[in-house]
């Protein structure tokens, strides 16, 4: 029997990093954010980095005047969304897949500090097998 879970119901957080720095301090593996330039801030999924930053008061309304210039720094960071999967979702002996209708534009998916896949292309469905990397509890997903 196929069971689906809505990851949009999880408490996602977002951190912004100097490009590639999140890899160096193992933030994805440990869940630490001490060296992130931005965050953690709440980030609804589905959603966008810019919208989460605006809701957190870190970006002005880019539609007003020349405010778009104050937002250009966002594109020069690497953004990591993280959430903890509920333990009840993990069912031993079953295949677990993360299915995304669209991710923008290029990145990777990590589970418990290990990369489980990468993606490229906007508005393209992607699926990632999480089965081998799942633990009985406290599974941390990062995109």
PDB file of C-alpha atoms in Angstrom:
ATOM      1  CA  UNK A   1       0.000   0.000   0.000  1.00  0.00           C
ATOM      2  CA  UNK A   2       1.353   3.408  -1.021  1.00  0.00           C
ATOM      3  CA  UNK A   3       1.407   6.086   1.685  1.00  0.00           C
ATOM      4  CA  UNK A   4       2.033   9.755   0.972  1.00  0.00           C
ATOM      5  CA  UNK A   5       3.041  12.484   3.395  1.00  0.00           C
ATOM      6  CA  UNK A   6       2.839  16.212   2.815  1.00  0.00           C
ATOM      7  CA  UNK A   7       6.255  17.673   3.576  1.00  0.00           C
ATOM      8  CA  UNK A   8       4.695  21.118   3.447  1.00  0.00           C
ATOM      9  CA  UNK A   9       3.298  20.404   6.914  1.00  0.00           C
ATOM     10  CA  UNK A  10       6.776  20.132   8.431  1.00  0.00           C
ATOM     11  CA  UNK A  11       8.603  22.955  10.176  1.00  0.00           C
ATOM     12  CA  UNK A  12      11.150  23.937   7.541  1.00  0.00           C
ATOM     13  CA  UNK A  13      13.956  26.363   8.192  1.00  0.00           C
ATOM     14  CA  UNK A  14      16.168  28.214   5.758  1.00  0.00           C
ATOM     15  CA  UNK A  15      19.786  29.293   6.051  1.00  0.00           C
ATOM     16  CA  UNK A  16      21.893  31.295   3.619  1.00  0.00           C
ATOM     17  CA  UNK A  17      25.588  30.657   3.140  1.00  0.00           C
ATOM     18  CA  UNK A  18      28.557  32.064   1.326  1.00  0.00           C
ATOM     19  CA  UNK A  19      28.720  29.748  -1.720  1.00  0.00           C
ATOM     20  CA  UNK A  20      29.944  26.265  -0.794  1.00  0.00           C
ATOM     21  CA  UNK A  21      30.696  27.202   2.823  1.00  0.00           C
ATOM     22  CA  UNK A  22      27.833  25.061   4.107  1.00  0.00           C
ATOM     23  CA  UNK A  23      29.717  22.042   2.750  1.00  0.00           C
ATOM     24  CA  UNK A  24      32.892  22.941   4.633  1.00  0.00           C
ATOM     25  CA  UNK A  25      31.376  23.207   8.066  1.00  0.00           C
ATOM     26  CA  UNK A  26      29.209  20.122   7.567  1.00  0.00           C
ATOM     27  CA  UNK A  27      26.030  22.051   8.289  1.00  0.00           C
ATOM     28  CA  UNK A  28      23.919  19.573   6.358  1.00  0.00           C
ATOM     29  CA  UNK A  29      25.245  16.647   8.356  1.00  0.00           C
ATOM     30  CA  UNK A  30      25.096  18.140  11.827  1.00  0.00           C
ATOM     31  CA  UNK A  31      22.170  20.505  11.447  1.00  0.00           C
ATOM     32  CA  UNK A  32      24.287  23.335  12.845  1.00  0.00           C
ATOM     33  CA  UNK A  33      23.846  26.822  11.529  1.00  0.00           C
ATOM     34  CA  UNK A  34      26.353  28.739  13.650  1.00  0.00           C
ATOM     35  CA  UNK A  35      28.278  29.979  10.632  1.00  0.00           C
ATOM     36  CA  UNK A  36      25.358  30.712   8.332  1.00  0.00           C
ATOM     37  CA  UNK A  37      25.196  34.309   7.167  1.00  0.00           C
ATOM     38  CA  UNK A  38      21.412  34.254   7.267  1.00  0.00           C
ATOM     39  CA  UNK A  39      19.044  32.272   9.417  1.00  0.00           C
ATOM     40  CA  UNK A  40      17.720  30.025  10.422  1.00  0.00           C
ATOM     41  CA  UNK A  41      14.370  31.517   9.525  1.00  0.00           C
ATOM     42  CA  UNK A  42      11.013  29.774   9.039  1.00  0.00           C
ATOM     43  CA  UNK A  43      10.460  28.829   5.408  1.00  0.00           C
ATOM     44  CA  UNK A  44       7.143  27.486   4.146  1.00  0.00           C
ATOM     45  CA  UNK A  45       7.351  24.678   1.608  1.00  0.00           C
ATOM     46  CA  UNK A  46       6.420  25.027  -1.156  1.00  0.00           C
ATOM     47  CA  UNK A  47       7.754  28.535  -1.253  1.00  0.00           C
ATOM     48  CA  UNK A  48      10.684  30.639  -2.281  1.00  0.00           C
ATOM     49  CA  UNK A  49      13.808  31.939  -0.607  1.00  0.00           C
ATOM     50  CA  UNK A  50      12.833  35.517  -1.401  1.00  0.00           C
ATOM     51  CA  UNK A  51       9.371  35.156   0.115  1.00  0.00           C
ATOM     52  CA  UNK A  52      10.764  33.589   3.292  1.00  0.00           C
ATOM     53  CA  UNK A  53      13.315  36.408   3.603  1.00  0.00           C
ATOM     54  CA  UNK A  54      10.634  39.032   3.041  1.00  0.00           C
ATOM     55  CA  UNK A  55       8.369  37.483   5.696  1.00  0.00           C
ATOM     56  CA  UNK A  56      11.310  37.458   8.115  1.00  0.00           C
ATOM     57  CA  UNK A  57      11.867  41.177   7.520  1.00  0.00           C
ATOM     58  CA  UNK A  58      15.214  40.630   5.792  1.00  0.00           C
ATOM     59  CA  UNK A  59      14.186  41.897   2.350  1.00  0.00           C
ATOM     60  CA  UNK A  60      12.230  44.981   1.337  1.00  0.00           C
ATOM     61  CA  UNK A  61       9.366  44.864  -1.129  1.00  0.00           C
ATOM     62  CA  UNK A  62      11.269  44.502  -4.402  1.00  0.00           C
ATOM     63  CA  UNK A  63       8.310  45.926  -6.322  1.00  0.00           C
ATOM     64  CA  UNK A  64       8.740  49.391  -4.824  1.00  0.00           C
ATOM     65  CA  UNK A  65      11.054  51.962  -6.340  1.00  0.00           C
ATOM     66  CA  UNK A  66      14.625  50.733  -6.624  1.00  0.00           C
ATOM     67  CA  UNK A  67      14.300  48.184  -3.801  1.00  0.00           C
ATOM     68  CA  UNK A  68      15.160  45.397  -6.233  1.00  0.00           C
ATOM     69  CA  UNK A  69      18.765  46.559  -5.927  1.00  0.00           C
ATOM     70  CA  UNK A  70      18.663  45.804  -2.200  1.00  0.00           C
ATOM     71  CA  UNK A  71      17.681  42.218  -2.990  1.00  0.00           C
ATOM     72  CA  UNK A  72      20.443  41.306  -5.425  1.00  0.00           C
ATOM     73  CA  UNK A  73      22.622  39.760  -2.699  1.00  0.00           C
ATOM     74  CA  UNK A  74      20.150  36.879  -2.347  1.00  0.00           C
ATOM     75  CA  UNK A  75      21.263  35.347  -5.647  1.00  0.00           C
ATOM     76  CA  UNK A  76      24.862  35.254  -4.422  1.00  0.00           C
ATOM     77  CA  UNK A  77      24.245  32.813  -1.570  1.00  0.00           C
ATOM     78  CA  UNK A  78      23.620  29.109  -1.294  1.00  0.00           C
ATOM     79  CA  UNK A  79      20.329  28.390   0.433  1.00  0.00           C
ATOM     80  CA  UNK A  80      19.634  25.269   2.465  1.00  0.00           C
ATOM     81  CA  UNK A  81      16.132  24.226   3.513  1.00  0.00           C
ATOM     82  CA  UNK A  82      16.074  21.754   6.427  1.00  0.00           C
ATOM     83  CA  UNK A  83      13.412  19.788   8.275  1.00  0.00           C
ATOM     84  CA  UNK A  84      13.218  16.771  10.542  1.00  0.00           C
ATOM     85  CA  UNK A  85      11.022  13.930   9.336  1.00  0.00           C
ATOM     86  CA  UNK A  86       8.529  12.565  11.883  1.00  0.00           C
ATOM     87  CA  UNK A  87       9.682   9.224  13.281  1.00  0.00           C
ATOM     88  CA  UNK A  88       6.235   7.749  12.602  1.00  0.00           C
ATOM     89  CA  UNK A  89       6.808   8.222   8.871  1.00  0.00           C
ATOM     90  CA  UNK A  90       9.688   5.733   8.843  1.00  0.00           C
ATOM     91  CA  UNK A  91       8.405   2.219   8.201  1.00  0.00           C
ATOM     92  CA  UNK A  92      11.091  -0.488   8.273  1.00  0.00           C
ATOM     93  CA  UNK A  93      11.108  -2.753   5.248  1.00  0.00           C
ATOM     94  CA  UNK A  94       9.380  -0.229   2.990  1.00  0.00           C
ATOM     95  CA  UNK A  95      10.758   1.972   0.252  1.00  0.00           C
ATOM     96  CA  UNK A  96      10.751   5.682   1.019  1.00  0.00           C
ATOM     97  CA  UNK A  97      10.936   8.209  -1.790  1.00  0.00           C
ATOM     98  CA  UNK A  98      10.975  11.978  -1.810  1.00  0.00           C
ATOM     99  CA  UNK A  99       8.944  13.204  -4.776  1.00  0.00           C
ATOM    100  CA  UNK A 100       9.141  16.874  -5.733  1.00  0.00           C
ATOM    101  CA  UNK A 101       7.014  18.409  -8.455  1.00  0.00           C
ATOM    102  CA  UNK A 102       9.619  21.075  -9.076  1.00  0.00           C
ATOM    103  CA  UNK A 103      12.821  22.368  -7.525  1.00  0.00           C
ATOM    104  CA  UNK A 104      14.552  25.535  -8.639  1.00  0.00           C
ATOM    105  CA  UNK A 105      17.084  25.305 -10.373  1.00  0.00           C
ATOM    106  CA  UNK A 106      20.085  23.276  -9.336  1.00  0.00           C
ATOM    107  CA  UNK A 107      20.988  21.646  -6.046  1.00  0.00           C
ATOM    108  CA  UNK A 108      21.175  18.474  -4.030  1.00  0.00           C
ATOM    109  CA  UNK A 109      19.148  16.521  -1.503  1.00  0.00           C
ATOM    110  CA  UNK A 110      20.740  15.303   1.718  1.00  0.00           C
ATOM    111  CA  UNK A 111      19.476  12.895   4.344  1.00  0.00           C
ATOM    112  CA  UNK A 112      21.284  12.638   7.663  1.00  0.00           C
ATOM    113  CA  UNK A 113      24.410  14.224   6.252  1.00  0.00           C
ATOM    114  CA  UNK A 114      24.665  12.119   3.107  1.00  0.00           C
ATOM    115  CA  UNK A 115      23.829  13.248  -0.364  1.00  0.00           C
ATOM    116  CA  UNK A 116      21.029  11.125  -1.819  1.00  0.00           C
ATOM    117  CA  UNK A 117      20.688  12.915  -5.125  1.00  0.00           C
ATOM    118  CA  UNK A 118      20.990  16.059  -7.143  1.00  0.00           C
ATOM    119  CA  UNK A 119      18.687  17.973  -9.433  1.00  0.00           C
ATOM    120  CA  UNK A 120      18.813  20.441 -12.296  1.00  0.00           C
ATOM    121  CA  UNK A 121      15.947  22.102 -14.082  1.00  0.00           C
ATOM    122  CA  UNK A 122      13.025  24.222 -13.020  1.00  0.00           C
ATOM    123  CA  UNK A 123       9.463  22.908 -13.133  1.00  0.00           C
ATOM    124  CA  UNK A 124      10.736  19.348 -13.574  1.00  0.00           C
ATOM    125  CA  UNK A 125       9.556  16.533 -11.300  1.00  0.00           C
ATOM    126  CA  UNK A 126      12.293  14.787  -9.336  1.00  0.00           C
ATOM    127  CA  UNK A 127      12.260  11.662  -7.163  1.00  0.00           C
ATOM    128  CA  UNK A 128      14.899  10.570  -4.662  1.00  0.00           C
ATOM    129  CA  UNK A 129      15.157   7.224  -2.896  1.00  0.00           C
ATOM    130  CA  UNK A 130      15.667   7.856   0.822  1.00  0.00           C
ATOM    131  CA  UNK A 131      15.381   4.239   1.953  1.00  0.00           C
ATOM    132  CA  UNK A 132      19.046   3.371   2.508  1.00  0.00           C
ATOM    133  CA  UNK A 133      19.786   6.531   4.489  1.00  0.00           C
ATOM    134  CA  UNK A 134      16.861   6.453   6.894  1.00  0.00           C
ATOM    135  CA  UNK A 135      17.399   5.834  10.613  1.00  0.00           C
ATOM    136  CA  UNK A 136      14.667   4.703  13.012  1.00  0.00           C
ATOM    137  CA  UNK A 137      14.429   8.243  14.381  1.00  0.00           C
ATOM    138  CA  UNK A 138      15.607  11.855  14.037  1.00  0.00           C
ATOM    139  CA  UNK A 139      16.014  11.901  10.252  1.00  0.00           C
ATOM    140  CA  UNK A 140      17.170  15.286   8.973  1.00  0.00           C
ATOM    141  CA  UNK A 141      16.338  16.239   5.394  1.00  0.00           C
ATOM    142  CA  UNK A 142      18.162  19.102   3.652  1.00  0.00           C
ATOM    143  CA  UNK A 143      17.637  20.502   0.180  1.00  0.00           C
TER     144      UNK A 143
END
